[in-house]
Amino acid sequence: MKYALIVGASGGLASQIIETISNDFIILAIDKNPVVISKYESVANVYPFICDITDINSIKDIKDKICKI
């Protein structure tokens, strides 16, 4: 299985990409908006995370969570 990292995952374009590739990829859906969790928590092959990619501590935290997948 291939992996895809989608940043800004709560937006419309990202949603369409995730819908299109979710059968073929394990998707790491990242957004600073907490709605990303409820939007994708029940979608197969999609792992939603809250992360502000401009904050180094947020990136370190999300790295640890992703490594546990």
mmCIF file of N, CA, C and O in Angstrom, residues 38-67:
data_model
loop_
_atom_site.group_PDB
_atom_site.id
_atom_site.type_symbol
_atom_site.label_atom_id
_atom_site.label_comp_id
_atom_site.label_asym_id
_atom_site.label_seq_id
_atom_site.Cartn_x
_atom_site.Cartn_y
_atom_site.Cartn_z
ATOM 1 N N SER A 38 -13.469 14.897 12.645
ATOM 2 C CA SER A 38 -14.835 14.409 12.429
ATOM 3 C C SER A 38 -15.111 14.125 10.954
ATOM 4 O O SER A 38 -15.917 13.254 10.627
ATOM 5 N N LYS A 39 -14.444 14.835 10.085
ATOM 6 C CA LYS A 39 -14.665 14.662 8.646
ATOM 7 C C LYS A 39 -14.157 13.314 8.144
ATOM 8 O O LYS A 39 -14.753 12.717 7.253
ATOM 9 N N TYR A 40 -13.036 12.831 8.719
ATOM 10 C CA TYR A 40 -12.403 11.624 8.187
ATOM 11 C C TYR A 40 -12.259 10.467 9.163
ATOM 12 O O TYR A 40 -11.769 9.415 8.788
ATOM 13 N N GLU A 41 -12.697 10.608 10.410
ATOM 14 C CA GLU A 41 -12.449 9.560 11.387
ATOM 15 C C GLU A 41 -13.100 8.222 11.032
ATOM 16 O O GLU A 41 -12.622 7.175 11.446
ATOM 17 N N SER A 42 -14.138 8.229 10.248
ATOM 18 C CA SER A 42 -14.802 6.974 9.888
ATOM 19 C C SER A 42 -14.545 6.555 8.438
ATOM 20 O O SER A 42 -15.171 5.623 7.936
ATOM 21 N N VAL A 43 -13.605 7.229 7.766
ATOM 22 C CA VAL A 43 -13.291 6.899 6.374
ATOM 23 C C VAL A 43 -12.134 5.909 6.348
ATOM 24 O O VAL A 43 -11.088 6.149 6.952
ATOM 25 N N ALA A 44 -12.332 4.798 5.666
ATOM 26 C CA ALA A 44 -11.297 3.768 5.580
ATOM 27 C C ALA A 44 -10.030 4.319 4.930
ATOM 28 O O ALA A 44 -10.102 5.125 4.000
ATOM 29 N N ASN A 45 -8.891 3.891 5.431
ATOM 30 C CA ASN A 45 -7.567 4.256 4.903
ATOM 31 C C ASN A 45 -7.178 5.710 5.133
ATOM 32 O O ASN A 45 -6.183 6.163 4.594
ATOM 33 N N VAL A 46 -7.966 6.457 5.909
ATOM 34 C CA VAL A 46 -7.650 7.862 6.161
ATOM 35 C C VAL A 46 -7.401 8.058 7.658
ATOM 36 O O VAL A 46 -8.231 7.692 8.484
ATOM 37 N N TYR A 47 -6.236 8.625 7.972
ATOM 38 C CA TYR A 47 -5.865 8.933 9.348
ATOM 39 C C TYR A 47 -5.797 10.454 9.492
ATOM 40 O O TYR A 47 -4.862 11.077 8.990
ATOM 41 N N PRO A 48 -6.798 11.042 10.137
ATOM 42 C CA PRO A 48 -6.814 12.504 10.283
ATOM 43 C C PRO A 48 -6.000 12.964 11.500
ATOM 44 O O PRO A 48 -6.014 12.327 12.557
ATOM 45 N N PHE A 49 -5.299 14.081 11.345
ATOM 46 C CA PHE A 49 -4.496 14.658 12.412
ATOM 47 C C PHE A 49 -4.666 16.174 12.423
ATOM 48 O O PHE A 49 -4.760 16.794 11.370
ATOM 49 N N ILE A 50 -4.652 16.742 13.623
ATOM 50 C CA ILE A 50 -4.649 18.196 13.772
ATOM 51 C C ILE A 50 -3.195 18.613 13.926
ATOM 52 O O ILE A 50 -2.482 18.106 14.790
ATOM 53 N N CYS A 51 -2.746 19.520 13.073
ATOM 54 C CA CYS A 51 -1.363 19.973 13.115
ATOM 55 C C CYS A 51 -1.248 21.332 12.444
ATOM 56 O O CYS A 51 -1.782 21.543 11.360
ATOM 57 N N ASP A 52 -0.533 22.234 13.098
ATOM 58 C CA ASP A 52 -0.194 23.521 12.497
ATOM 59 C C ASP A 52 1.218 23.374 11.940
ATOM 60 O O ASP A 52 2.185 23.325 12.699
ATOM 61 N N ILE A 53 1.347 23.291 10.634
ATOM 62 C CA ILE A 53 2.657 23.022 10.031
ATOM 63 C C ILE A 53 3.620 24.196 10.136
ATOM 64 O O ILE A 53 4.772 24.080 9.743
ATOM 65 N N THR A 54 3.163 25.321 10.696
ATOM 66 C CA THR A 54 4.076 26.452 10.932
ATOM 67 C C THR A 54 4.655 26.425 12.346
ATOM 68 O O THR A 54 5.453 27.293 12.700
ATOM 69 N N ASP A 55 4.256 25.434 13.143
ATOM 70 C CA ASP A 55 4.699 25.320 14.530
ATOM 71 C C ASP A 55 5.539 24.051 14.697
ATOM 72 O O ASP A 55 5.029 22.941 14.545
ATOM 73 N N ILE A 56 6.818 24.208 15.009
ATOM 74 C CA ILE A 56 7.731 23.070 15.100
ATOM 75 C C ILE A 56 7.289 22.061 16.158
ATOM 76 O O ILE A 56 7.432 20.854 15.956
ATOM 77 N N ASN A 57 6.733 22.518 17.261
ATOM 78 C CA ASN A 57 6.281 21.584 18.299
ATOM 79 C C ASN A 57 5.085 20.760 17.823
ATOM 80 O O ASN A 57 4.970 19.575 18.135
ATOM 81 N N SER A 58 4.216 21.373 17.064
ATOM 82 C CA SER A 58 3.084 20.662 16.498
ATOM 83 C C SER A 58 3.555 19.607 15.497
ATOM 84 O O SER A 58 3.034 18.489 15.457
ATOM 85 N N ILE A 59 4.567 19.941 14.722
ATOM 86 C CA ILE A 59 5.123 18.993 13.750
ATOM 87 C C ILE A 59 5.768 17.811 14.468
ATOM 88 O O ILE A 59 5.584 16.654 14.076
ATOM 89 N N LYS A 60 6.530 18.085 15.524
ATOM 90 C CA LYS A 60 7.164 17.000 16.286
ATOM 91 C C LYS A 60 6.113 16.072 16.895
ATOM 92 O O LYS A 60 6.269 14.850 16.885
ATOM 93 N N ASP A 61 5.043 16.650 17.410
ATOM 94 C CA ASP A 61 3.974 15.864 18.011
ATOM 95 C C ASP A 61 3.309 14.970 16.971
ATOM 96 O O ASP A 61 3.071 13.787 17.216
ATOM 97 N N ILE A 62 3.019 15.514 15.817
ATOM 98 C CA ILE A 62 2.349 14.742 14.772
ATOM 99 C C ILE A 62 3.268 13.659 14.218
ATOM 100 O O ILE A 62 2.819 12.568 13.873
ATOM 101 N N LYS A 63 4.557 13.935 14.160
ATOM 102 C CA LYS A 63 5.530 12.929 13.706
ATOM 103 C C LYS A 63 5.465 11.701 14.598
ATOM 104 O O LYS A 63 5.435 10.565 14.109
ATOM 105 N N ASP A 64 5.433 11.909 15.896
ATOM 106 C CA ASP A 64 5.354 10.793 16.834
ATOM 107 C C ASP A 64 4.068 9.987 16.628
ATOM 108 O O ASP A 64 4.078 8.758 16.675
ATOM 109 N N LYS A 65 2.962 10.662 16.387
ATOM 110 C CA LYS A 65 1.680 9.974 16.161
ATOM 111 C C LYS A 65 1.699 9.189 14.852
ATOM 112 O O LYS A 65 1.193 8.066 14.786
ATOM 113 N N ILE A 66 2.277 9.766 13.821
ATOM 114 C CA ILE A 66 2.325 9.087 12.523
ATOM 115 C C ILE A 66 3.208 7.846 12.595
ATOM 116 O O ILE A 66 2.881 6.811 12.003
ATOM 117 N N CYS A 67 4.279 7.918 13.318
ATOM 118 C CA CYS A 67 5.186 6.773 13.446
ATOM 119 C C CYS A 67 4.529 5.583 14.129
ATOM 120 O O CYS A 67 4.985 4.452 13.985
#
